[in-house]
Amino acid sequence: LFEGSFHRGRASIAVVCASVPQRRPQRLMFAAAVDQCASCPDTTFETGDALLDKAPELARCTMRHAAKTCGMCWSRPCACAELFDAPVECSPKLVVVAHPSELMRTTASAPLIPMLLQRASFTVWGVHTGEVDSALQSGASVLFPSDEAVTISPATWRGTVLIPDGSWQRAQAVVDALEKRASFLGLPKPKRLQLSEASIKSMHSPLVDALHEGSGPGRCSTAEAVALACKEGGDDEACSMLTEATKRLASKIATSLPKPPPSRSSQGLPPRAYDEKAWVNALAGPARVAPLVNGVRRCVVCGAGLARADALANHVRGQRHRACVARNAFDDGAIVGPPCNESAAKVFRDFSTIPLSDAPREPPDVALAE
C-alpha cells in the first residue's frame, strides 16, 4: 500500500514492477516516466540551447497545465483504446529523447513508440538524464541524418538506438545536446543512422497532412520515421504496428483541429452584400488592443496554424484574420451597415476575442508562453 498523490503512487508501483523485468508492464513504465516530469530537479549541464537548458523548469510547468490530459496517450479525452494495441517485438532497444517542448503535446507521435514496441522507453532531455547517460555509455546510435550516417539495414538496426523527438530544428538541438553529453562523459561521438533517400521520397505522412494540409509528401513524424527504420531493419511487424497507429492518430487530429470556414460559393450561397474592405480596416483598431490568452497555436476563428506559442498577437492584427472575423459576423447577422468604432469593437470582441479565449491550448505551448 503506497501513500501519496496519485502520480507518485503510480510511479511507486512502476518501481516494484521494474524489480521483475520480465513482468514489467510497458505502459506503466511509460506513464511513470511522464509522471517524473512533474517533480524533476533542475540540471546543471549546459547545452548552449536556451530551451534545453531550462528543460526541467519547462517540463514541470507543462505538467501543471496538463492535469486533464491522459498521461499515456496525451489526449483530451483519453484515446488509449483507440490508439494502442499490444506491443510487439523490435530488434533494437529504442530510447526516445523528446525535446521538452513536445511533452504532453496532443499531436505528438512519440508516445506510440514506447507504447507499441517492446523494450522501447521514453525520456525527456534534462529530466531523465540517467537513462540517457546509460544509453550513451552502452554505445547507442542516433537516428538522425548526417554526412557520416550509415543507412539502416538488418545488420545496423541493432543494439540501442536513440530517437530524437521534436520539430526538425528542435530534434537537431537534441542531437547536438546528445553529442555534447557524450563528450562530457568522455565517450566518442555517437554514430548516426539514417533512412534511405528512397524511403523518404516515397513517404506521404498522414499525420503531417493532418497538421498542415498538403505538407505530407516527403516528410514524416517521429513515429513514422521509426516505422520506416523498422521496415529497413527487417522489423516488419513493428513497422506495420506503428504505421497503422499513426494513421489512427492522424485521423483523430484531423477531426479535432479547427478548420477554415467554407466559402459561400462552395455552399451555393450568393456573395456577401456588405463593404468588407471598410469593415476589415475598422477592425484594425480593436485588434491592436484586444486581450489575448497565451499558448494558442491554432486559430479557432480562421483555422490558421501559428508557428509559435506567442504569435497570436500578430496573427489577430493581420488582414486575413480580420477579414474572417468580418465574414463570420456578417453571416451571423451582426453586420447590418457601415462600421463605426463601437460596432467594430463589439464585432471583434464577439467573433474573435471570446472564441479565442476558449480555444484549446497545448500544455507545452502554455508553458513556453509563460
C-alpha positions as MATLAB code, in Angstrom:
seq = 'LFEGSFHRGRASIAVVCASVPQRRPQRLMFAAAVDQCASCPDTTFETGDALLDKAPELARCTMRHAAKTCGMCWSRPCACAELFDAPVECSPKLVVVAHPSELMRTTASAPLIPMLLQRASFTVWGVHTGEVDSALQSGASVLFPSDEAVTISPATWRGTVLIPDGSWQRAQAVVDALEKRASFLGLPKPKRLQLSEASIKSMHSPLVDALHEGSGPGRCSTAEAVALACKEGGDDEACSMLTEATKRLASKIATSLPKPPPSRSSQGLPPRAYDEKAWVNALAGPARVAPLVNGVRRCVVCGAGLARADALANHVRGQRHRACVARNAFDDGAIVGPPCNESAAKVFRDFSTIPLSDAPREPPDVALAE';
ca = [
       0.000    0.000    0.000;
       1.531    3.306   -1.105;
       0.553    6.595    0.478;
       0.859    9.782   -1.565;
      -0.518   11.587   -4.596;
      -1.979    9.595   -7.469;
       1.040   10.259   -9.705;
       3.566    9.295   -7.037;
       1.575    6.173   -6.276;
       1.632    5.066   -9.890;
       5.369    5.734  -10.071;
       5.907    3.655   -6.918;
       4.024    0.728   -8.446;
       6.236    1.015  -11.512;
       9.356    0.752   -9.351;
       8.113   -2.518   -7.842;
       7.186   -3.902  -11.249;
      10.630   -2.936  -12.551;
      12.231   -5.232   -9.965;
      10.873   -8.161  -12.003;
      11.905   -7.164  -15.542;
      10.154   -9.989  -17.371;
       6.824   -8.836  -15.898;
       7.382   -5.114  -16.310;
       4.271   -3.516  -17.844;
       5.296   -1.471  -20.877;
       2.603    1.138  -20.480;
       3.060    1.617  -16.751;
       6.766    2.342  -17.199;
       5.963    4.945  -19.848;
       3.401    6.588  -17.566;
       5.928    6.636  -14.724;
       8.492    8.359  -16.969;
       5.930   11.026  -17.839;
       4.935   11.461  -14.190;
       8.575   12.047  -13.268;
       8.483   15.260  -15.328;
       6.163   16.856  -12.751;
       8.787   16.918   -9.991;
      12.148   16.704  -11.747;
      15.091   18.646  -10.283;
      16.973   21.335  -12.180;
      20.044   20.340  -14.161;
      23.483   21.932  -14.170;
      24.628   20.550  -17.527;
      24.528   23.273  -20.189;
      23.998   22.583  -23.876;
      24.003   26.174  -25.113;
      20.373   25.825  -26.242;
      18.024   28.205  -24.410;
      15.116   25.769  -24.149;
      17.102   22.602  -23.428;
      18.985   24.299  -20.618;
      15.623   25.106  -18.990;
      14.158   21.669  -19.713;
      13.269   20.705  -16.097;
      11.522   24.025  -15.484;
       9.649   23.736  -18.784;
       8.670   20.119  -18.033;
       7.333   20.974  -14.574;
       5.334   23.903  -15.934;
       3.939   21.740  -18.741;
       2.773   19.071  -16.300;
       0.981   21.696  -14.197;
      -1.070   22.635  -17.251;
      -1.723   19.009  -18.246;
      -3.947   17.995  -15.345;
      -6.827   16.957  -17.632;
      -4.638   15.212  -20.195;
      -4.120   11.432  -20.211;
      -0.524   10.678  -19.234;
      -0.196    7.829  -21.743;
      -1.886    8.928  -24.985;
      -1.544   12.665  -24.218;
      -5.108   13.234  -25.403;
      -8.127   15.045  -24.017;
     -10.256   12.976  -23.525;
      -8.257    9.739  -23.255;
      -7.823    7.883  -26.559;
      -5.675    4.955  -25.376;
      -8.204    2.362  -26.525;
      -8.349    3.982  -29.953;
      -4.594    4.347  -30.472;
      -2.826    1.452  -28.783;
      -2.616   -2.300  -29.352;
      -0.476   -4.879  -27.577;
       3.256   -4.060  -28.009;
       5.319   -6.082  -30.475;
       8.990   -7.013  -30.682;
      11.587   -4.662  -32.144;
      15.199   -5.699  -32.756;
      16.980   -2.717  -31.146;
      16.166   -1.125  -27.819;
      14.715    2.261  -28.734;
      15.085    5.233  -26.385;
      13.009    8.259  -27.336;
      14.706   11.518  -26.270;
      11.989   14.156  -26.512;
      12.557   17.875  -26.654;
      10.821   19.348  -23.574;
       8.553   21.436  -25.814;
       6.978   18.175  -27.101;
       5.971   16.830  -23.682;
       2.187   16.218  -23.416;
       1.507   17.650  -26.881;
      -1.733   16.082  -28.099;
      -0.473   15.926  -31.702;
       2.819   14.211  -30.796;
       3.515   10.755  -32.185;
       6.296    9.932  -29.695;
       4.029    8.067  -27.209;
       3.264    5.485  -29.893;
       6.847    4.194  -29.788;
       7.165    3.128  -26.113;
       3.531    2.064  -26.014;
       3.675   -0.207  -29.066;
       7.262   -1.507  -29.212;
       8.642   -3.813  -26.556;
      11.766   -2.633  -24.692;
      11.279    0.896  -26.032;
      11.487    3.643  -23.415;
      10.662    7.334  -23.198;
      12.835   10.147  -21.879;
      12.782   13.936  -21.928;
      16.066   15.767  -22.313;
      17.101   17.313  -18.995;
      14.658   15.177  -16.989;
      15.757   11.553  -17.470;
      19.490   12.223  -17.525;
      20.438    8.874  -16.003;
      18.610    6.899  -18.665;
      20.145    8.951  -21.464;
      23.626    8.570  -19.977;
      23.173    4.806  -19.702;
      22.157    4.603  -23.353;
      25.162    6.672  -24.444;
      27.506    4.546  -22.327;
      26.120    1.394  -23.965;
      27.294    2.664  -27.359;
      23.885    3.774  -28.631;
      23.374    5.076  -32.153;
      21.251    8.110  -33.018;
      18.540    8.019  -35.675;
      19.209   11.319  -37.432;
      20.735   12.049  -40.850;
      24.245   13.415  -41.397;
      27.067   13.150  -43.922;
      28.654   10.357  -41.847;
      25.404    8.490  -41.136;
      25.030    4.817  -42.012;
      21.956    3.689  -43.921;
      19.745    1.363  -41.899;
      19.838   -2.358  -42.653;
      19.161   -5.527  -40.652;
      22.861   -5.506  -39.743;
      22.855   -1.936  -38.349;
      19.352   -1.943  -36.820;
      20.607   -3.493  -33.583;
      21.736   -2.566  -30.089;
      20.386    0.671  -28.588;
      19.097    3.494  -30.790;
      18.318    6.989  -29.517;
      15.306    8.638  -31.218;
      15.286   12.470  -31.010;
      11.728   13.816  -30.933;
      10.567   17.283  -31.903;
      10.316   19.586  -34.887;
      13.282   19.355  -37.241;
      15.044   22.292  -35.613;
      14.400   21.085  -32.071;
      15.293   17.482  -32.885;
      18.597   18.817  -34.248;
      19.094   20.638  -30.934;
      18.532   17.354  -29.062;
      21.074   15.561  -31.279;
      23.654   18.313  -30.670;
      22.991   18.037  -26.936;
      23.469   14.251  -27.044;
      26.847   14.689  -28.698;
      27.906   17.279  -26.116;
      26.767   14.966  -23.333;
      28.757   12.087  -24.788;
      31.854   14.291  -24.896;
      31.211   15.382  -21.290;
      31.090   11.705  -20.261;
      34.350   11.012  -22.098;
      32.609    8.941  -24.764;
      33.091    9.001  -28.535;
      30.573   10.818  -30.676;
      27.517    8.548  -31.172;
      27.288    7.104  -34.654;
      24.335    8.137  -36.775;
      21.763    6.023  -38.561;
      19.620    7.421  -41.358;
      16.741    6.367  -43.586;
      17.346    5.707  -47.250;
      16.570    8.517  -49.680;
      14.073    6.261  -51.447;
      12.084    5.765  -48.232;
      11.846    9.495  -47.615;
      10.846   10.293  -51.199;
       8.093    7.672  -51.186;
       6.757    8.805  -47.810;
       3.468   10.676  -47.579;
       2.720   11.423  -43.943;
      -0.973   11.435  -42.996;
      -0.007   12.993  -39.665;
       1.868   15.926  -41.209;
      -1.001   16.339  -43.683;
      -3.488   16.489  -40.810;
      -1.487   19.270  -39.158;
      -0.522   21.161  -42.335;
      -2.654   20.228  -45.316;
      -0.587   19.390  -48.388;
       2.715   19.147  -46.485;
       2.780   15.358  -46.101;
       4.820   14.275  -49.164;
       8.472   13.600  -48.348;
       8.028   14.309  -44.621;
       7.406   12.158  -41.562;
       6.713   12.391  -37.858;
       8.889   10.733  -35.214;
       6.787    7.556  -35.098;
       6.655    7.380  -38.897;
      10.450    7.738  -39.103;
      10.813    4.845  -36.658;
       8.306    2.808  -38.699;
      10.402    3.350  -41.843;
      13.541    2.417  -39.894;
      11.872   -0.784  -38.695;
      10.961   -1.649  -42.269;
      14.530   -1.125  -43.498;
      15.858   -3.030  -40.489;
      13.633   -6.058  -41.053;
      11.112   -5.447  -38.251;
       8.056   -5.641  -40.491;
       5.546   -6.253  -37.699;
       6.790   -3.220  -35.764;
       6.629   -1.131  -38.942;
       3.037   -2.190  -39.590;
       2.011   -1.549  -35.991;
       3.432    1.993  -35.909;
       2.125    2.863  -39.373;
      -1.446    1.878  -38.545;
      -1.322    3.634  -35.162;
      -0.039    6.822  -36.798;
      -2.929    6.733  -39.264;
      -5.366    6.469  -36.358;
      -3.652    9.378  -34.622;
      -3.788   11.468  -37.818;
      -7.486   10.736  -38.198;
      -8.142   11.763  -34.604;
      -6.192   15.004  -35.064;
      -7.868   15.834  -38.379;
     -11.320   15.663  -36.793;
     -10.348   17.754  -33.758;
      -8.475   20.688  -35.308;
     -10.429   23.844  -36.199;
     -10.917   24.271  -39.924;
     -11.202   27.460  -42.014;
     -14.852   28.375  -42.618;
     -16.133   27.134  -46.008;
     -16.566   29.633  -48.801;
     -20.071   30.803  -49.642;
     -19.710   29.629  -53.232;
     -18.997   26.070  -52.032;
     -22.280   26.222  -50.104;
     -24.254   27.615  -53.046;
     -24.733   30.991  -51.322;
     -24.569   34.422  -53.032;
     -21.644   36.817  -52.320;
     -21.836   38.830  -49.116;
     -23.526   42.178  -49.714;
     -21.521   44.477  -47.449;
     -18.425   46.693  -47.589;
     -15.849   44.109  -46.475;
     -12.864   46.381  -47.020;
     -14.322   49.066  -44.744;
     -15.035   46.516  -42.023;
     -11.597   44.910  -42.258;
      -9.993   48.343  -41.867;
     -12.320   49.242  -38.976;
     -11.376   46.058  -37.102;
      -7.669   47.006  -37.069;
      -8.114   49.249  -34.036;
      -9.880   46.687  -31.814;
      -7.368   44.035  -32.928;
      -4.448   46.084  -31.597;
      -5.894   46.384  -28.083;
      -7.726   43.062  -27.763;
      -6.837   40.929  -24.685;
      -5.284   37.597  -25.600;
      -4.604   34.257  -23.925;
      -1.169   32.652  -24.043;
      -0.304   29.402  -25.772;
      -2.810   29.264  -28.658;
      -1.178   27.599  -31.680;
      -4.205   27.266  -33.948;
      -6.783   29.990  -34.530;
     -10.355   28.770  -33.989;
     -11.680   31.751  -35.962;
      -9.919   31.257  -39.291;
      -8.194   27.881  -38.797;
      -4.662   29.244  -39.275;
      -1.765   27.395  -37.655;
       0.684   29.566  -35.712;
       4.423   28.943  -35.728;
       4.983   29.996  -32.117;
       3.068   29.953  -28.869;
       3.358   33.760  -28.644;
       2.373   34.513  -32.262;
      -1.331   35.107  -31.634;
      -0.998   38.876  -31.126;
       0.474   39.416  -34.574;
      -1.996   36.978  -36.126;
      -5.180   38.693  -34.906;
      -3.902   42.015  -36.248;
      -3.407   40.540  -39.711;
      -5.760   41.173  -42.600;
      -6.633   37.503  -43.076;
      -7.903   37.167  -39.522;
      -9.814   40.446  -39.588;
     -11.451   39.508  -42.891;
     -12.581   36.194  -41.425;
     -13.984   37.958  -38.359;
     -15.976   40.301  -40.596;
     -17.338   37.441  -42.721;
     -18.355   35.401  -39.697;
     -20.085   38.425  -38.189;
     -21.959   39.164  -41.416;
     -23.077   35.548  -41.775;
     -24.338   35.653  -38.191;
     -26.325   38.827  -38.835;
     -24.132   41.038  -36.639;
     -23.193   43.371  -39.523;
     -26.087   45.375  -40.924;
     -24.442   48.555  -42.164;
     -21.199   50.545  -42.349;
     -18.800   50.228  -39.394;
     -18.207   52.666  -36.564;
     -15.799   52.445  -33.645;
     -18.392   50.973  -31.289;
     -19.772   48.394  -33.720;
     -16.279   47.333  -34.823;
     -15.195   46.820  -31.191;
     -18.299   44.733  -30.465;
     -17.859   42.593  -33.587;
     -14.203   41.912  -32.822;
     -14.980   41.026  -29.204;
     -17.845   38.672  -30.085;
     -16.250   36.980  -33.107;
     -12.546   36.947  -32.187;
     -11.691   37.686  -28.553;
     -14.367   35.485  -26.962;
     -13.867   32.450  -29.278;
     -10.085   32.644  -28.852;
     -10.409   32.786  -25.060;
     -11.969   29.297  -25.227;
      -9.530   27.929  -27.827;
      -7.783   24.639  -26.936;
      -4.205   25.146  -25.787;
      -1.406   22.608  -25.648;
       0.236   22.305  -22.193;
       3.796   22.806  -23.565;
       2.701   25.895  -25.517;
       1.210   27.471  -22.409;
       4.464   26.689  -20.580;
       6.534   28.192  -23.395;
       4.411   31.343  -23.466;
       4.867   31.762  -19.721;
];
